[in-house]
Amino acid sequence: MKELAILITEMVNQFHDAFISLCGMFGIHLTDKEMHFWVIGIFGIIFFGVTHAVFSWLSKWSMTALSFIYTVTVIIVIVFAIEIQQKVTGRGNMEFLDATEGLKGFLVFFMFFLLLKLLFRFIKILFSGRTASKSTGNPRSRR
């Protein structure tokens, strides 16, 4: 965990130095706050555009996939926040394996959820005599 944090920090520092050098070559002198405004602003809007395109496509395919992506993202943030909190407070060890075990736990429980969802869909098909897409579709679209 410590090695991953150091690697990420080093990557951010390298980008920071390169960005400052690039700005200096063009005669642009930004404060740290101004640099954060531009870098995070531009990165954020690009990331939003990509995310929006992917989620728009996924929403036509599966709301479960969207919910899963959102949940995994939040779980990752929470897991790393817990590990960082353990390092800061000294109440536990900051270890990458702790984080991966927590994420593995969510994935195992999510697989059980998917199996139950599949089982209920199969039972619904079995007793309704129709395919799942017809039984869950919009009644107006069948006209």
mmCIF file of C-alpha atoms in Angstrom:
data_model
loop_
_atom_site.group_PDB
_atom_site.id
_atom_site.type_symbol
_atom_site.label_atom_id
_atom_site.label_comp_id
_atom_site.label_asym_id
_atom_site.label_seq_id
_atom_site.Cartn_x
_atom_site.Cartn_y
_atom_site.Cartn_z
ATOM 1 C CA MET A 1 0.000 0.000 0.000
ATOM 2 C CA LYS A 2 2.813 2.361 0.929
ATOM 3 C CA GLU A 3 4.608 1.604 -2.354
ATOM 4 C CA LEU A 4 1.445 2.331 -4.373
ATOM 5 C CA ALA A 5 0.955 5.652 -2.573
ATOM 6 C CA ILE A 6 4.597 6.572 -3.237
ATOM 7 C CA LEU A 7 4.278 5.620 -6.925
ATOM 8 C CA ILE A 8 1.113 7.701 -7.383
ATOM 9 C CA THR A 9 2.695 10.622 -5.531
ATOM 10 C CA GLU A 10 5.792 10.429 -7.716
ATOM 11 C CA MET A 11 3.668 10.381 -10.899
ATOM 12 C CA VAL A 12 1.710 13.429 -9.715
ATOM 13 C CA ASN A 13 4.946 15.231 -8.808
ATOM 14 C CA GLN A 14 6.458 14.467 -12.238
ATOM 15 C CA PHE A 15 3.339 15.804 -13.965
ATOM 16 C CA HIS A 16 3.354 18.865 -11.692
ATOM 17 C CA ASP A 17 6.978 19.677 -12.573
ATOM 18 C CA ALA A 18 6.427 19.088 -16.305
ATOM 19 C CA PHE A 19 3.302 21.293 -16.308
ATOM 20 C CA ILE A 20 5.136 24.118 -14.524
ATOM 21 C CA SER A 21 8.046 23.847 -16.995
ATOM 22 C CA LEU A 22 5.656 23.892 -19.953
ATOM 23 C CA CYS A 23 3.859 26.945 -18.597
ATOM 24 C CA GLY A 24 7.242 28.642 -17.992
ATOM 25 C CA MET A 25 8.275 28.021 -21.621
ATOM 26 C CA PHE A 26 5.177 29.927 -22.750
ATOM 27 C CA GLY A 27 5.693 32.691 -20.202
ATOM 28 C CA ILE A 28 2.670 31.673 -18.162
ATOM 29 C CA HIS A 29 3.164 31.936 -14.414
ATOM 30 C CA LEU A 30 0.412 30.228 -12.436
ATOM 31 C CA THR A 31 -0.002 29.981 -8.703
ATOM 32 C CA ASP A 32 -0.559 26.499 -7.304
ATOM 33 C CA LYS A 33 -4.286 27.244 -6.934
ATOM 34 C CA GLU A 34 -4.542 28.494 -10.535
ATOM 35 C CA MET A 35 -2.722 25.404 -11.785
ATOM 36 C CA HIS A 36 -5.140 23.161 -9.853
ATOM 37 C CA PHE A 37 -8.064 25.126 -11.302
ATOM 38 C CA TRP A 38 -6.914 24.527 -14.895
ATOM 39 C CA VAL A 39 -5.553 20.993 -14.608
ATOM 40 C CA ILE A 40 -8.406 19.525 -12.572
ATOM 41 C CA GLY A 41 -10.962 21.540 -14.549
ATOM 42 C CA ILE A 42 -9.710 20.272 -17.921
ATOM 43 C CA PHE A 43 -9.123 16.721 -16.677
ATOM 44 C CA GLY A 44 -12.550 16.692 -15.031
ATOM 45 C CA ILE A 45 -14.462 17.833 -18.122
ATOM 46 C CA ILE A 46 -12.623 15.339 -20.361
ATOM 47 C CA PHE A 47 -13.273 12.568 -17.842
ATOM 48 C CA PHE A 48 -16.931 13.634 -17.632
ATOM 49 C CA GLY A 49 -17.281 13.466 -21.428
ATOM 50 C CA VAL A 50 -15.826 9.961 -21.606
ATOM 51 C CA THR A 51 -17.872 8.815 -18.603
ATOM 52 C CA HIS A 52 -21.062 10.300 -20.021
ATOM 53 C CA ALA A 53 -20.544 8.567 -23.367
ATOM 54 C CA VAL A 54 -19.819 5.203 -21.735
ATOM 55 C CA PHE A 55 -22.704 5.492 -19.261
ATOM 56 C CA SER A 56 -25.126 6.564 -22.017
ATOM 57 C CA TRP A 57 -24.207 3.440 -23.940
ATOM 58 C CA LEU A 58 -24.400 1.242 -20.824
ATOM 59 C CA SER A 59 -27.777 2.660 -19.780
ATOM 60 C CA LYS A 60 -29.278 1.176 -22.951
ATOM 61 C CA TRP A 61 -27.778 -2.176 -22.057
ATOM 62 C CA SER A 62 -27.969 -2.554 -18.277
ATOM 63 C CA MET A 63 -28.753 -0.401 -15.243
ATOM 64 C CA THR A 64 -27.070 -3.085 -13.137
ATOM 65 C CA ALA A 65 -23.780 -2.363 -14.929
ATOM 66 C CA LEU A 66 -24.116 1.358 -14.148
ATOM 67 C CA SER A 67 -24.933 0.660 -10.517
ATOM 68 C CA PHE A 68 -21.985 -1.724 -10.286
ATOM 69 C CA ILE A 69 -19.514 0.820 -11.717
ATOM 70 C CA TYR A 70 -20.738 3.542 -9.375
ATOM 71 C CA THR A 71 -20.644 1.246 -6.353
ATOM 72 C CA VAL A 72 -17.146 -0.057 -7.141
ATOM 73 C CA THR A 73 -15.910 3.529 -7.503
ATOM 74 C CA VAL A 74 -17.339 4.555 -4.137
ATOM 75 C CA ILE A 75 -16.085 1.352 -2.464
ATOM 76 C CA ILE A 76 -12.543 1.985 -3.789
ATOM 77 C CA VAL A 77 -12.590 5.523 -2.389
ATOM 78 C CA ILE A 78 -13.888 4.287 0.974
ATOM 79 C CA VAL A 79 -11.369 1.432 1.159
ATOM 80 C CA PHE A 80 -8.416 3.715 0.474
ATOM 81 C CA ALA A 81 -9.769 6.359 2.847
ATOM 82 C CA ILE A 82 -9.891 3.701 5.578
ATOM 83 C CA GLU A 83 -6.313 2.627 4.822
ATOM 84 C CA ILE A 84 -5.089 6.231 4.870
ATOM 85 C CA GLN A 85 -6.986 6.837 8.127
ATOM 86 C CA GLN A 86 -5.271 3.787 9.640
ATOM 87 C CA LYS A 87 -1.875 5.210 8.663
ATOM 88 C CA VAL A 88 -2.646 8.685 10.024
ATOM 89 C CA THR A 89 -4.134 7.520 13.321
ATOM 90 C CA GLY A 90 -1.865 4.508 13.824
ATOM 91 C CA ARG A 91 -4.919 2.305 14.476
ATOM 92 C CA GLY A 92 -4.059 -0.582 12.177
ATOM 93 C CA ASN A 93 -1.648 -1.226 9.359
ATOM 94 C CA MET A 94 -1.858 0.540 6.015
ATOM 95 C CA GLU A 95 -1.611 -2.416 3.629
ATOM 96 C CA PHE A 96 -2.565 -2.846 -0.008
ATOM 97 C CA LEU A 97 -3.739 -6.412 0.709
ATOM 98 C CA ASP A 98 -6.320 -5.066 3.186
ATOM 99 C CA ALA A 99 -7.743 -2.898 0.428
ATOM 100 C CA THR A 100 -7.816 -5.735 -2.098
ATOM 101 C CA GLU A 101 -9.478 -8.098 0.400
ATOM 102 C CA GLY A 102 -12.204 -5.532 1.043
ATOM 103 C CA LEU A 103 -12.811 -5.132 -2.685
ATOM 104 C CA LYS A 104 -12.769 -8.913 -3.113
ATOM 105 C CA GLY A 105 -15.464 -9.172 -0.431
ATOM 106 C CA PHE A 106 -17.724 -6.810 -2.366
ATOM 107 C CA LEU A 107 -17.117 -8.728 -5.605
ATOM 108 C CA VAL A 108 -18.002 -12.060 -3.962
ATOM 109 C CA PHE A 109 -21.250 -10.649 -2.553
ATOM 110 C CA PHE A 110 -22.026 -9.028 -5.921
ATOM 111 C CA MET A 111 -21.587 -12.395 -7.655
ATOM 112 C CA PHE A 112 -24.148 -13.874 -5.250
ATOM 113 C CA PHE A 113 -26.472 -10.985 -6.114
ATOM 114 C CA LEU A 114 -26.062 -11.688 -9.844
ATOM 115 C CA LEU A 115 -26.711 -15.409 -9.320
ATOM 116 C CA LEU A 116 -29.907 -14.638 -7.385
ATOM 117 C CA LYS A 117 -30.983 -12.164 -10.076
ATOM 118 C CA LEU A 118 -30.350 -14.793 -12.751
ATOM 119 C CA LEU A 119 -32.238 -17.420 -10.734
ATOM 120 C CA PHE A 120 -35.283 -15.138 -10.298
ATOM 121 C CA ARG A 121 -35.246 -14.264 -14.004
ATOM 122 C CA PHE A 122 -35.099 -17.968 -14.892
ATOM 123 C CA ILE A 123 -38.018 -18.749 -12.545
ATOM 124 C CA LYS A 124 -40.026 -15.877 -14.033
ATOM 125 C CA ILE A 125 -39.421 -17.186 -17.564
ATOM 126 C CA LEU A 126 -40.254 -20.725 -16.494
ATOM 127 C CA PHE A 127 -43.614 -19.778 -14.989
ATOM 128 C CA SER A 128 -44.660 -17.073 -17.434
ATOM 129 C CA GLY A 129 -43.993 -19.051 -20.597
ATOM 130 C CA ARG A 130 -42.410 -15.993 -22.267
ATOM 131 C CA THR A 131 -38.893 -14.671 -22.657
ATOM 132 C CA ALA A 132 -37.596 -12.238 -20.054
ATOM 133 C CA SER A 133 -37.382 -9.368 -22.513
ATOM 134 C CA LYS A 134 -41.047 -9.684 -23.487
ATOM 135 C CA SER A 135 -42.246 -10.031 -19.905
ATOM 136 C CA THR A 136 -40.324 -6.967 -18.700
ATOM 137 C CA GLY A 137 -40.751 -4.783 -21.773
ATOM 138 C CA ASN A 138 -42.961 -1.741 -22.202
ATOM 139 C CA PRO A 139 -46.574 -2.816 -22.935
ATOM 140 C CA ARG A 140 -46.996 0.050 -25.441
ATOM 141 C CA SER A 141 -44.105 -1.215 -27.561
ATOM 142 C CA ARG A 142 -45.934 -4.518 -28.276
ATOM 143 C CA ARG A 143 -48.724 -2.907 -30.298
#
